[in-house]
Tab-separated table of N, CA and C in Angstrom:
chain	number	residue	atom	x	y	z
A	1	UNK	N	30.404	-64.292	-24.641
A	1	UNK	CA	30.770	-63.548	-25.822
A	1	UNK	C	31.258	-62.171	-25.397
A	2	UNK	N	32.671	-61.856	-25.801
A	2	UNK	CA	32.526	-60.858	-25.605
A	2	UNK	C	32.587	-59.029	-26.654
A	3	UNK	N	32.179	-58.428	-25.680
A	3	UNK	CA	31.204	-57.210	-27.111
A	3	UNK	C	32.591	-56.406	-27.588
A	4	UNK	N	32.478	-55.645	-28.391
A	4	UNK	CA	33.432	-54.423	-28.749
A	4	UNK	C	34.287	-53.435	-27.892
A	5	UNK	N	33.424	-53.129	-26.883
A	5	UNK	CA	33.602	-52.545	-25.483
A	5	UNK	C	34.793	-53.001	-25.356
A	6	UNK	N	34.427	-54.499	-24.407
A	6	UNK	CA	35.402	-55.369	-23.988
A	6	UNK	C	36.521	-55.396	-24.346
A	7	UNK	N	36.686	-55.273	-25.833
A	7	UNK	CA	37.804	-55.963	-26.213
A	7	UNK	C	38.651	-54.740	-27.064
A	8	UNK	N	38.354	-53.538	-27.255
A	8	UNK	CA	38.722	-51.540	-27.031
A	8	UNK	C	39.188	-52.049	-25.397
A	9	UNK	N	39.038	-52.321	-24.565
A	9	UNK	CA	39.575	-51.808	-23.154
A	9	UNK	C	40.501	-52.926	-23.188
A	10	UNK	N	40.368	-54.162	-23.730
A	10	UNK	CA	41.458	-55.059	-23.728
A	10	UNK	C	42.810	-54.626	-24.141
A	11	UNK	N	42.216	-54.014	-25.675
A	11	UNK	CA	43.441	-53.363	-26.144
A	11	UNK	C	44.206	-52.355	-25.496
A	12	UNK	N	43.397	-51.856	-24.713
A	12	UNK	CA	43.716	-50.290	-24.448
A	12	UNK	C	44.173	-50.657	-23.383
A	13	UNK	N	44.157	-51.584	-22.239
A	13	UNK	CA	45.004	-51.928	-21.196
A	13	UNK	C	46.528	-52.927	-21.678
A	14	UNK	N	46.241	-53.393	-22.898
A	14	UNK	CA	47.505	-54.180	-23.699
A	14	UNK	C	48.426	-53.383	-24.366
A	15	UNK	N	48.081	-52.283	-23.998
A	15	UNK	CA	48.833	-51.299	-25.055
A	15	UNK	C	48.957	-51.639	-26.487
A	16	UNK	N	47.397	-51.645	-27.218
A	16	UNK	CA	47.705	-51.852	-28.865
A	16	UNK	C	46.251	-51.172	-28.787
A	17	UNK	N	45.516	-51.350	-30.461
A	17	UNK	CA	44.756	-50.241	-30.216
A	17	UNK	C	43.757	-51.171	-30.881
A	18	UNK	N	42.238	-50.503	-30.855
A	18	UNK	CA	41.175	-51.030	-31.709
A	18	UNK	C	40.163	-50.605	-32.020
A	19	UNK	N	39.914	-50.230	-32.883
A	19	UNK	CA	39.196	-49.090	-33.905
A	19	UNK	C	37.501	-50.451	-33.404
A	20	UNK	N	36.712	-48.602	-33.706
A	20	UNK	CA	34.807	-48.914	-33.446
A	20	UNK	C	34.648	-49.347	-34.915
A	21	UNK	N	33.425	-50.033	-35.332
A	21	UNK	CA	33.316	-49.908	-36.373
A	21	UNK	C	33.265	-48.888	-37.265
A	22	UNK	N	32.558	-47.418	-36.599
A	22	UNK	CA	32.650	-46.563	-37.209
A	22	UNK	C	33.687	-45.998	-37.351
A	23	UNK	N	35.107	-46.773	-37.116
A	23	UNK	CA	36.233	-46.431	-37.432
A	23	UNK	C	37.040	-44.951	-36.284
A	24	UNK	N	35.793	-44.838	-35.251
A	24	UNK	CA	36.155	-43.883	-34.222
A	24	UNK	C	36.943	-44.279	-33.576
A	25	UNK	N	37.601	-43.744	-32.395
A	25	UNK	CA	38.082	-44.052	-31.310
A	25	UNK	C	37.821	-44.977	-30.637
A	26	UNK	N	38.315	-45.809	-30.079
A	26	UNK	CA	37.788	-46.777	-29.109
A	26	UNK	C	37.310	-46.087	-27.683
A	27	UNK	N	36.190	-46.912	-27.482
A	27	UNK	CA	35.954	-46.475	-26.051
A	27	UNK	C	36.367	-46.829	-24.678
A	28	UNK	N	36.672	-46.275	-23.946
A	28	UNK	CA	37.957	-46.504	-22.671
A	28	UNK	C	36.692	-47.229	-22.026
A	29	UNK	N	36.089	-48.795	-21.950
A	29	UNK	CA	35.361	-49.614	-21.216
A	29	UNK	C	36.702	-50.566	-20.181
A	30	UNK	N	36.320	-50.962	-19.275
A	30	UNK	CA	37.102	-51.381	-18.241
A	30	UNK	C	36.490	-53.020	-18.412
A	31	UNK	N	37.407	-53.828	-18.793
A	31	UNK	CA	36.723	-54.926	-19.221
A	31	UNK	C	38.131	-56.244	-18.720
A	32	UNK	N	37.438	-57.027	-18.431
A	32	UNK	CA	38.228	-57.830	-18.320
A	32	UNK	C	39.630	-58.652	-18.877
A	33	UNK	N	41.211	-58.403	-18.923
A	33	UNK	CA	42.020	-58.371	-19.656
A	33	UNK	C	42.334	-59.958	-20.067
A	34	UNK	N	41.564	-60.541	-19.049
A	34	UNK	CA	41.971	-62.265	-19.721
A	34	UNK	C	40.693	-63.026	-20.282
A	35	UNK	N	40.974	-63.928	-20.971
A	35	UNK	CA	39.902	-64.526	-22.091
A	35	UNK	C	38.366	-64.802	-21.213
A	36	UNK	N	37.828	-65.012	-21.572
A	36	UNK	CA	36.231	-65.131	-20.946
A	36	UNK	C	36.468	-66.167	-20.481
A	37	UNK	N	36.902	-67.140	-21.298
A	37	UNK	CA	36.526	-68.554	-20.909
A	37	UNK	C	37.626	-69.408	-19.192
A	38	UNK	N	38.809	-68.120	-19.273
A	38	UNK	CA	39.876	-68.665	-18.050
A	38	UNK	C	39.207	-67.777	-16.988
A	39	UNK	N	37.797	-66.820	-16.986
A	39	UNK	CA	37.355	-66.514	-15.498
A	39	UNK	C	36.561	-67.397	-14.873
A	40	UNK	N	36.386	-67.026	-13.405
A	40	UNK	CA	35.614	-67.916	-12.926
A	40	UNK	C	34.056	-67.976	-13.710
A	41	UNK	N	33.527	-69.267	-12.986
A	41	UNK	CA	31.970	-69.012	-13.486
A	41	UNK	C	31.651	-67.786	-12.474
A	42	UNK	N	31.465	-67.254	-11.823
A	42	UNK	CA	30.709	-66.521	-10.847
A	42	UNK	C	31.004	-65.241	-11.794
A	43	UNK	N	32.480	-64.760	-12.326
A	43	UNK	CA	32.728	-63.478	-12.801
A	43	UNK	C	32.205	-63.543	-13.909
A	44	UNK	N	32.152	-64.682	-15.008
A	44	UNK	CA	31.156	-64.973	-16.284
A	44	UNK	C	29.812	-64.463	-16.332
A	45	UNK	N	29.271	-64.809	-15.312
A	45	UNK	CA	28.040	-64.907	-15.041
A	45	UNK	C	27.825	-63.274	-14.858
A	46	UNK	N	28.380	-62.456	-14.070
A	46	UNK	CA	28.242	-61.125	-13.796
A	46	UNK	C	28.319	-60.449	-15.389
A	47	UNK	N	29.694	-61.066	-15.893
A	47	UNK	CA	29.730	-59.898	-17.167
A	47	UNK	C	28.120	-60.590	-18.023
A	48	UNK	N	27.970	-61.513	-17.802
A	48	UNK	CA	26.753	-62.067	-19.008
A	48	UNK	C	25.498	-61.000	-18.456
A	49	UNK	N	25.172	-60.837	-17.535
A	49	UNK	CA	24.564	-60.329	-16.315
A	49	UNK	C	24.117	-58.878	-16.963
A	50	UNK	N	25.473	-58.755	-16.855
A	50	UNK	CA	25.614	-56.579	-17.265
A	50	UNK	C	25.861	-56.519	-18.376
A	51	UNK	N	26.368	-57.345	-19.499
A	51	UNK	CA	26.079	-56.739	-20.903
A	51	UNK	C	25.368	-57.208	-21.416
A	52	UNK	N	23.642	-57.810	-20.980
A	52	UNK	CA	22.678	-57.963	-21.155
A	52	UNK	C	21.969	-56.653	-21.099
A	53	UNK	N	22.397	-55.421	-20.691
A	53	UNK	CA	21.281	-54.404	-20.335
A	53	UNK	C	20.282	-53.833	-19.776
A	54	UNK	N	20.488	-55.176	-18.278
A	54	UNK	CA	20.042	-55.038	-17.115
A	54	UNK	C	20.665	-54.188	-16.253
A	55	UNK	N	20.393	-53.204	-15.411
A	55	UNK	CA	20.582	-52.532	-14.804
A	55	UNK	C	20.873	-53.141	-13.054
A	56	UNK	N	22.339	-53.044	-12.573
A	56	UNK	CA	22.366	-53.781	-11.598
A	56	UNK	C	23.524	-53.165	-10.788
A	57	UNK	N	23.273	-53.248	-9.336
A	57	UNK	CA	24.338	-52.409	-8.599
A	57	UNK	C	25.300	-53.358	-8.212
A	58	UNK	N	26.169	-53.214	-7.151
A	58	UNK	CA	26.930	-54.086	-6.905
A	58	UNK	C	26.487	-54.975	-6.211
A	59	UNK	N	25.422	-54.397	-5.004
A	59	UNK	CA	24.794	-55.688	-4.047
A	59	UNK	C	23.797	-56.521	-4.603
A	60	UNK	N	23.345	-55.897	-5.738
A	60	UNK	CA	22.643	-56.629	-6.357
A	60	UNK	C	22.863	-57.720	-7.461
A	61	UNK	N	24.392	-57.736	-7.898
A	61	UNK	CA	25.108	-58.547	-8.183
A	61	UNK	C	25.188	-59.575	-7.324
A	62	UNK	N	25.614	-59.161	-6.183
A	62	UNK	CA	26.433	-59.848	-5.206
A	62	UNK	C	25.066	-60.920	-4.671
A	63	UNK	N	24.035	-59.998	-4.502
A	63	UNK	CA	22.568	-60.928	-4.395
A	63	UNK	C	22.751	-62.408	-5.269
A	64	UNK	N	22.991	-61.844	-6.427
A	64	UNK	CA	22.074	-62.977	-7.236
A	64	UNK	C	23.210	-64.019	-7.433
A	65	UNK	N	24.374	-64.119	-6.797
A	65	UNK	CA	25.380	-64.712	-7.128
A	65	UNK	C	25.903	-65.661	-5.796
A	66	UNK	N	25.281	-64.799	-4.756
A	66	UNK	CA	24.851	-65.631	-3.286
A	66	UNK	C	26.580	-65.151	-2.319
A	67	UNK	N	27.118	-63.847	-2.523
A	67	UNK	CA	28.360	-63.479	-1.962
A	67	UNK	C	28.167	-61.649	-1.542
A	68	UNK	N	29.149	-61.887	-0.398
A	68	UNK	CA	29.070	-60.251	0.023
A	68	UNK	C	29.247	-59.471	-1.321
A	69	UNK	N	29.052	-58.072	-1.013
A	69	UNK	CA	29.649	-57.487	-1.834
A	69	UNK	C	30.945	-56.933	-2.044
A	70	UNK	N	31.553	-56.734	-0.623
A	70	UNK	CA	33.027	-56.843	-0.466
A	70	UNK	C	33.786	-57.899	-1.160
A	71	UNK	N	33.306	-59.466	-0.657
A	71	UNK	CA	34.275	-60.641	-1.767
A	71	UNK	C	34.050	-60.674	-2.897
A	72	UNK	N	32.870	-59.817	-3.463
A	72	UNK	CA	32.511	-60.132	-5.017
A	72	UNK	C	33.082	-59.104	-5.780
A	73	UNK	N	33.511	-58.081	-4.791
A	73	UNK	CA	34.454	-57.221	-5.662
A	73	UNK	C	35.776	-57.142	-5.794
A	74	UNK	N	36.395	-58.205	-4.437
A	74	UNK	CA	37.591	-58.588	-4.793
A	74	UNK	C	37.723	-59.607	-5.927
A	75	UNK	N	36.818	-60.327	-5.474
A	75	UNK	CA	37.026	-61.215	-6.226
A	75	UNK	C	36.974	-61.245	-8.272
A	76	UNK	N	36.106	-59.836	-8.262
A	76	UNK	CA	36.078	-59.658	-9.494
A	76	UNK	C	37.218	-58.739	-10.084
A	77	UNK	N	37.791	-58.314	-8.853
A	77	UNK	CA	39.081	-57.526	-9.309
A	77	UNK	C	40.162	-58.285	-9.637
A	78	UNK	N	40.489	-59.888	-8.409
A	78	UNK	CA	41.410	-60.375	-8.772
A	78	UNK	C	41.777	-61.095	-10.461
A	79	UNK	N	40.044	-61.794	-10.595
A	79	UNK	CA	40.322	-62.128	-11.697
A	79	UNK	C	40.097	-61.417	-13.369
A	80	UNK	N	39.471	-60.161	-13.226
A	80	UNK	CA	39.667	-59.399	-14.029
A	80	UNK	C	41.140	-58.028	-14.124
A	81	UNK	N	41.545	-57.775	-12.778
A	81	UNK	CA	42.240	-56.732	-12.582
A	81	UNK	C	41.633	-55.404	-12.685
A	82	UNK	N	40.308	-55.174	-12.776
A	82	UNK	CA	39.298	-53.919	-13.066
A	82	UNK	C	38.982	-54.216	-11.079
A	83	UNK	N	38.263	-52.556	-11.319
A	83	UNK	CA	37.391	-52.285	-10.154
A	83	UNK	C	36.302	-52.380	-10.748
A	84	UNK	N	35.176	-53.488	-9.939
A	84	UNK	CA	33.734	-54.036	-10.510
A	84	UNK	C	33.386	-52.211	-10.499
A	85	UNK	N	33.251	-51.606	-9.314
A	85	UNK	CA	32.739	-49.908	-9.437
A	85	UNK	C	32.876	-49.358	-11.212
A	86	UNK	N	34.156	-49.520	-11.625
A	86	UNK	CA	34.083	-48.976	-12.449
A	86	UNK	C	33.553	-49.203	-13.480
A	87	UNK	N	34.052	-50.396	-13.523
A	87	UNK	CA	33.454	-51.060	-14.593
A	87	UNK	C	31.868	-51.147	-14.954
A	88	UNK	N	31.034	-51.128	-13.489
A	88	UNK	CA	30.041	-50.869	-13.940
A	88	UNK	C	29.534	-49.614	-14.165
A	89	UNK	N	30.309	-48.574	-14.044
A	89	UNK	CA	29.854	-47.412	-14.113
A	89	UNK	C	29.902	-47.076	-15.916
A	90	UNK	N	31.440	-47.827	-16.485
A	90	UNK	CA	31.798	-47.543	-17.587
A	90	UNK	C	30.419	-48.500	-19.026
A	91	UNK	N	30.478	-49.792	-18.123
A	91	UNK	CA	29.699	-50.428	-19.051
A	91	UNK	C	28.134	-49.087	-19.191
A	92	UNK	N	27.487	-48.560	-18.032
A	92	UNK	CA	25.952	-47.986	-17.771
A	92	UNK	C	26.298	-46.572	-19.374
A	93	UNK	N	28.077	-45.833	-19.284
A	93	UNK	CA	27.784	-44.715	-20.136
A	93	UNK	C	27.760	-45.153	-21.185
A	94	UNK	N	28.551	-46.731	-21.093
A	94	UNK	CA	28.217	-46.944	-23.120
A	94	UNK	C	27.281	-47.111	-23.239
A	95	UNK	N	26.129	-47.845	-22.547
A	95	UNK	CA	24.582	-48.140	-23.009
A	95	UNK	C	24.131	-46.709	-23.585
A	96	UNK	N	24.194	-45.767	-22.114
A	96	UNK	CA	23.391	-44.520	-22.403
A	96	UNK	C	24.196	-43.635	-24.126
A	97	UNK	N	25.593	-43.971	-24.413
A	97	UNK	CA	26.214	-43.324	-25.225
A	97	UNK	C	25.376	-43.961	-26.559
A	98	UNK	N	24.785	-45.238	-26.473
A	98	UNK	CA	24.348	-45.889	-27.709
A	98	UNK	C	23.027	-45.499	-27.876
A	99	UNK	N	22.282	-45.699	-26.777
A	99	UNK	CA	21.274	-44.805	-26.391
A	99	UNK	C	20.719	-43.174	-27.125
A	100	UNK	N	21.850	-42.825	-26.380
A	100	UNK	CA	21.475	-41.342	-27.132
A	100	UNK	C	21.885	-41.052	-29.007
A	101	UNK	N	22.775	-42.404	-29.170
A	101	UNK	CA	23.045	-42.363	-30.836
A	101	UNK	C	21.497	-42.555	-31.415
A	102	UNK	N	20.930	-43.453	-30.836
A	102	UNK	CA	20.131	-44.486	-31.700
A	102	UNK	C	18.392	-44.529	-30.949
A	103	UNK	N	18.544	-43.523	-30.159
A	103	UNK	CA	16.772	-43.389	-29.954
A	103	UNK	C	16.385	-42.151	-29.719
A	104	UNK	N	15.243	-41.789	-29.572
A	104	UNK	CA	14.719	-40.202	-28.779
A	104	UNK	C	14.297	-40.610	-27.833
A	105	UNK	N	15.274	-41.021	-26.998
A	105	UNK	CA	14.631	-41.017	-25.454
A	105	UNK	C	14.961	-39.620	-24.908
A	106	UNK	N	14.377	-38.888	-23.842
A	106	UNK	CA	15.443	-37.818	-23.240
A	106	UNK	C	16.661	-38.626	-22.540
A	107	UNK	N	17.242	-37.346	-22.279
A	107	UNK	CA	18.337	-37.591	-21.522
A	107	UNK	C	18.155	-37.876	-19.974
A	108	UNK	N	16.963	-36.993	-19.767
A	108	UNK	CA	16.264	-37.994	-18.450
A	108	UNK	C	15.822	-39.423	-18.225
A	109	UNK	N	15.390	-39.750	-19.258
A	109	UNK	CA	14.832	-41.118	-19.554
A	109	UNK	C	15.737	-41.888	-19.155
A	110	UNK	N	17.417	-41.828	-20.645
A	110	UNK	CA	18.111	-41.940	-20.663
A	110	UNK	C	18.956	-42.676	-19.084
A	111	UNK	N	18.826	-41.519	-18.331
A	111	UNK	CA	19.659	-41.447	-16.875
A	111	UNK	C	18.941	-42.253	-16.012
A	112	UNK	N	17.776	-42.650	-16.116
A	112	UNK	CA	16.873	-43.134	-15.346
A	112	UNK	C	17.171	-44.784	-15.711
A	113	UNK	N	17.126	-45.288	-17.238
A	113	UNK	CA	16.897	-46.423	-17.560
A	113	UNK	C	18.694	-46.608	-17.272
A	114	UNK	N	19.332	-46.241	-17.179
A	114	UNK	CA	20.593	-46.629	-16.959
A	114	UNK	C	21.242	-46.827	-15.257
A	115	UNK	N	20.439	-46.504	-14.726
A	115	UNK	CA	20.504	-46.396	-13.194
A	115	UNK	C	20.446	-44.828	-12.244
A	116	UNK	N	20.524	-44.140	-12.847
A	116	UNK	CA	20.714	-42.731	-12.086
A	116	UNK	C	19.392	-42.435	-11.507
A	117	UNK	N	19.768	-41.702	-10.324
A	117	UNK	CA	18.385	-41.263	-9.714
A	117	UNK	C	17.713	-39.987	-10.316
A	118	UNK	N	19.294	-39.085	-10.596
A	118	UNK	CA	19.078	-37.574	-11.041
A	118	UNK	C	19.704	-37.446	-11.928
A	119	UNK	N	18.908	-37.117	-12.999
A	119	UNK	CA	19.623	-36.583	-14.334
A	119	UNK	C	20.704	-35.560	-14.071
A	120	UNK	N	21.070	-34.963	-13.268
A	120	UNK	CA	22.104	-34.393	-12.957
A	120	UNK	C	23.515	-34.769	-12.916
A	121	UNK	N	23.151	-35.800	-12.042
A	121	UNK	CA	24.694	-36.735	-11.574
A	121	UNK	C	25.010	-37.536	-13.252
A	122	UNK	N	23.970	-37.954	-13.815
A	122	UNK	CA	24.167	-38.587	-14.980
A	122	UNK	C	25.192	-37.825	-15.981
A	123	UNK	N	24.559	-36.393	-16.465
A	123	UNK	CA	25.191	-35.718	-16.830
A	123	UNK	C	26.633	-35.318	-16.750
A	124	UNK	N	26.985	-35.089	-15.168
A	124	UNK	CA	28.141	-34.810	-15.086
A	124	UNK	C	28.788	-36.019	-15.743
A	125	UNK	N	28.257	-37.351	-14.880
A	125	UNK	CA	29.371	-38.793	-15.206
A	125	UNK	C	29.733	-38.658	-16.786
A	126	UNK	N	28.458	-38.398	-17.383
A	126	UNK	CA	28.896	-38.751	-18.701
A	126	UNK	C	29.646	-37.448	-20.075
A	127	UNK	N	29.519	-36.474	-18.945
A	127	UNK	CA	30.652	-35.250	-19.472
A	127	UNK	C	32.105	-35.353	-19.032
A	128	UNK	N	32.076	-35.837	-18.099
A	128	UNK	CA	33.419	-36.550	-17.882
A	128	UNK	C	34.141	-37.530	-18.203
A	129	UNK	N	33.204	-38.228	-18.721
A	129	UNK	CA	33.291	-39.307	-19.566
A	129	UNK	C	33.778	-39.458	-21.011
A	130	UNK	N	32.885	-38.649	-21.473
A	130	UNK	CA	33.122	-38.034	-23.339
A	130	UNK	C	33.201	-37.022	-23.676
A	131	UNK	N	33.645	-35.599	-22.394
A	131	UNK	CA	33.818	-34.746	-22.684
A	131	UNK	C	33.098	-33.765	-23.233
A	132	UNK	N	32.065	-34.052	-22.710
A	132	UNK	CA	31.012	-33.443	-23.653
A	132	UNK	C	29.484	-33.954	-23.418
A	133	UNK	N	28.735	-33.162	-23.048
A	133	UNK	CA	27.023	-33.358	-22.585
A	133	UNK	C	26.229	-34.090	-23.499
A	134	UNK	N	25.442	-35.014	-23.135
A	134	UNK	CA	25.082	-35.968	-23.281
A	134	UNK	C	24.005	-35.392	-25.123
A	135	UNK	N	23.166	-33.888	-24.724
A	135	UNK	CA	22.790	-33.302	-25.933
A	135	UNK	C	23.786	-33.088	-27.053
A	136	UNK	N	24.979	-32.591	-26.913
A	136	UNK	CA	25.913	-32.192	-27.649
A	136	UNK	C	26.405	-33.757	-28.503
A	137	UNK	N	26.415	-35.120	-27.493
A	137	UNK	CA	27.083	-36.280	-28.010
A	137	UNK	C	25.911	-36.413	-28.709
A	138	UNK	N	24.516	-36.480	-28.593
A	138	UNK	CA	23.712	-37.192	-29.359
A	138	UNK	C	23.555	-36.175	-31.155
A	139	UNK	N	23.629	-35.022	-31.216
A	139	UNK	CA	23.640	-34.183	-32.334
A	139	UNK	C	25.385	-34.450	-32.623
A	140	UNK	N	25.958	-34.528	-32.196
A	140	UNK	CA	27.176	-35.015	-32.886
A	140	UNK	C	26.776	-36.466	-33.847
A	141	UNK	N	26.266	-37.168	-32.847
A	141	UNK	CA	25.831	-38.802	-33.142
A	141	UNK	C	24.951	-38.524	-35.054
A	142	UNK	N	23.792	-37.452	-34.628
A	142	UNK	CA	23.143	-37.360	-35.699
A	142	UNK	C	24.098	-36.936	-37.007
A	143	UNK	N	24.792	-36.005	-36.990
A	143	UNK	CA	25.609	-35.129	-38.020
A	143	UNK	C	26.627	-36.742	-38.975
A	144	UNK	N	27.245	-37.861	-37.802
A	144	UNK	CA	27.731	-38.724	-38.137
A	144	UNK	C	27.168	-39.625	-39.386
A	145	UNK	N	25.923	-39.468	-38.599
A	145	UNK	CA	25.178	-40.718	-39.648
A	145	UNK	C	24.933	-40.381	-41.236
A	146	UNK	N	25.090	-38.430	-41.087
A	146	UNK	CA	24.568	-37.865	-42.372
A	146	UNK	C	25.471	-38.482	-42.991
């Protein structure tokens, strides 16, 4: 199945566009541009993998799938056309972006349950990301809902 994410980066690499439900912007997720069902099983299995909300690096992909991590990232490049790197980096800020909409975790918490060692590095990724610090997105988040 694939989520909202997915299919905002589909568009957004197809050049057409596709509105969030909340009618925002789409979010720039790096997602695979051809149908779920024409990838391999091995690349299926990864996206089922990571937009489950498990937290997983690349070798640890590559672990559970029984391949280096070098061929598993070609290989997920050839048949998606994404860099697995990014992609998993992009899928970790939407969690934390939904995250900070929809709980009081800190932003440490936050950085921690998403993979980061240091709330630091988190921060930056995800100011670079949305332009804007992870406190600032979540009180934006609140003002929305009013």
């Amino acid at each position: 199945m694939r989520t909202l994410n997915s299919r905002a980066s589909f568009a957004r690499r197809n050049g057409t566009s596709a509105a969030t439900p909340d009618g925002g912007m789409p979010h720039a997720t790096a997602a695979p541009p051809h149908p779920l069902t024409m990838l391999e099983g091995r690349v299926r299995k990864i996206l089922r993998i990571v937009e489950s909300g498990t937290t997983f690096t690349t070798r640890d992909l590559a672990l559970e799938i029984h391949l280096s991590p070098s061929y598993l990232q070609r290989l997920f490049k050839h048949q998606t056309g994404v860099c697995m790197g990014e992609w998993l980096n992009e899928q970790r800020l939407q969690r934390a972006a939904h995250l900070l909409a929809s709980s009081h975790m800190s932003v440490k918490e936050i950085a921690h349950t998403i993979g980061y060692e240091h709330a630091s590095s988190f921060i930056r990724a995800f100011e670079r990301r949305f332009t804007q610090a992870p406190a600032r997105y979540r009180k934006q988040s609140e003002y929305a809902k009013c």
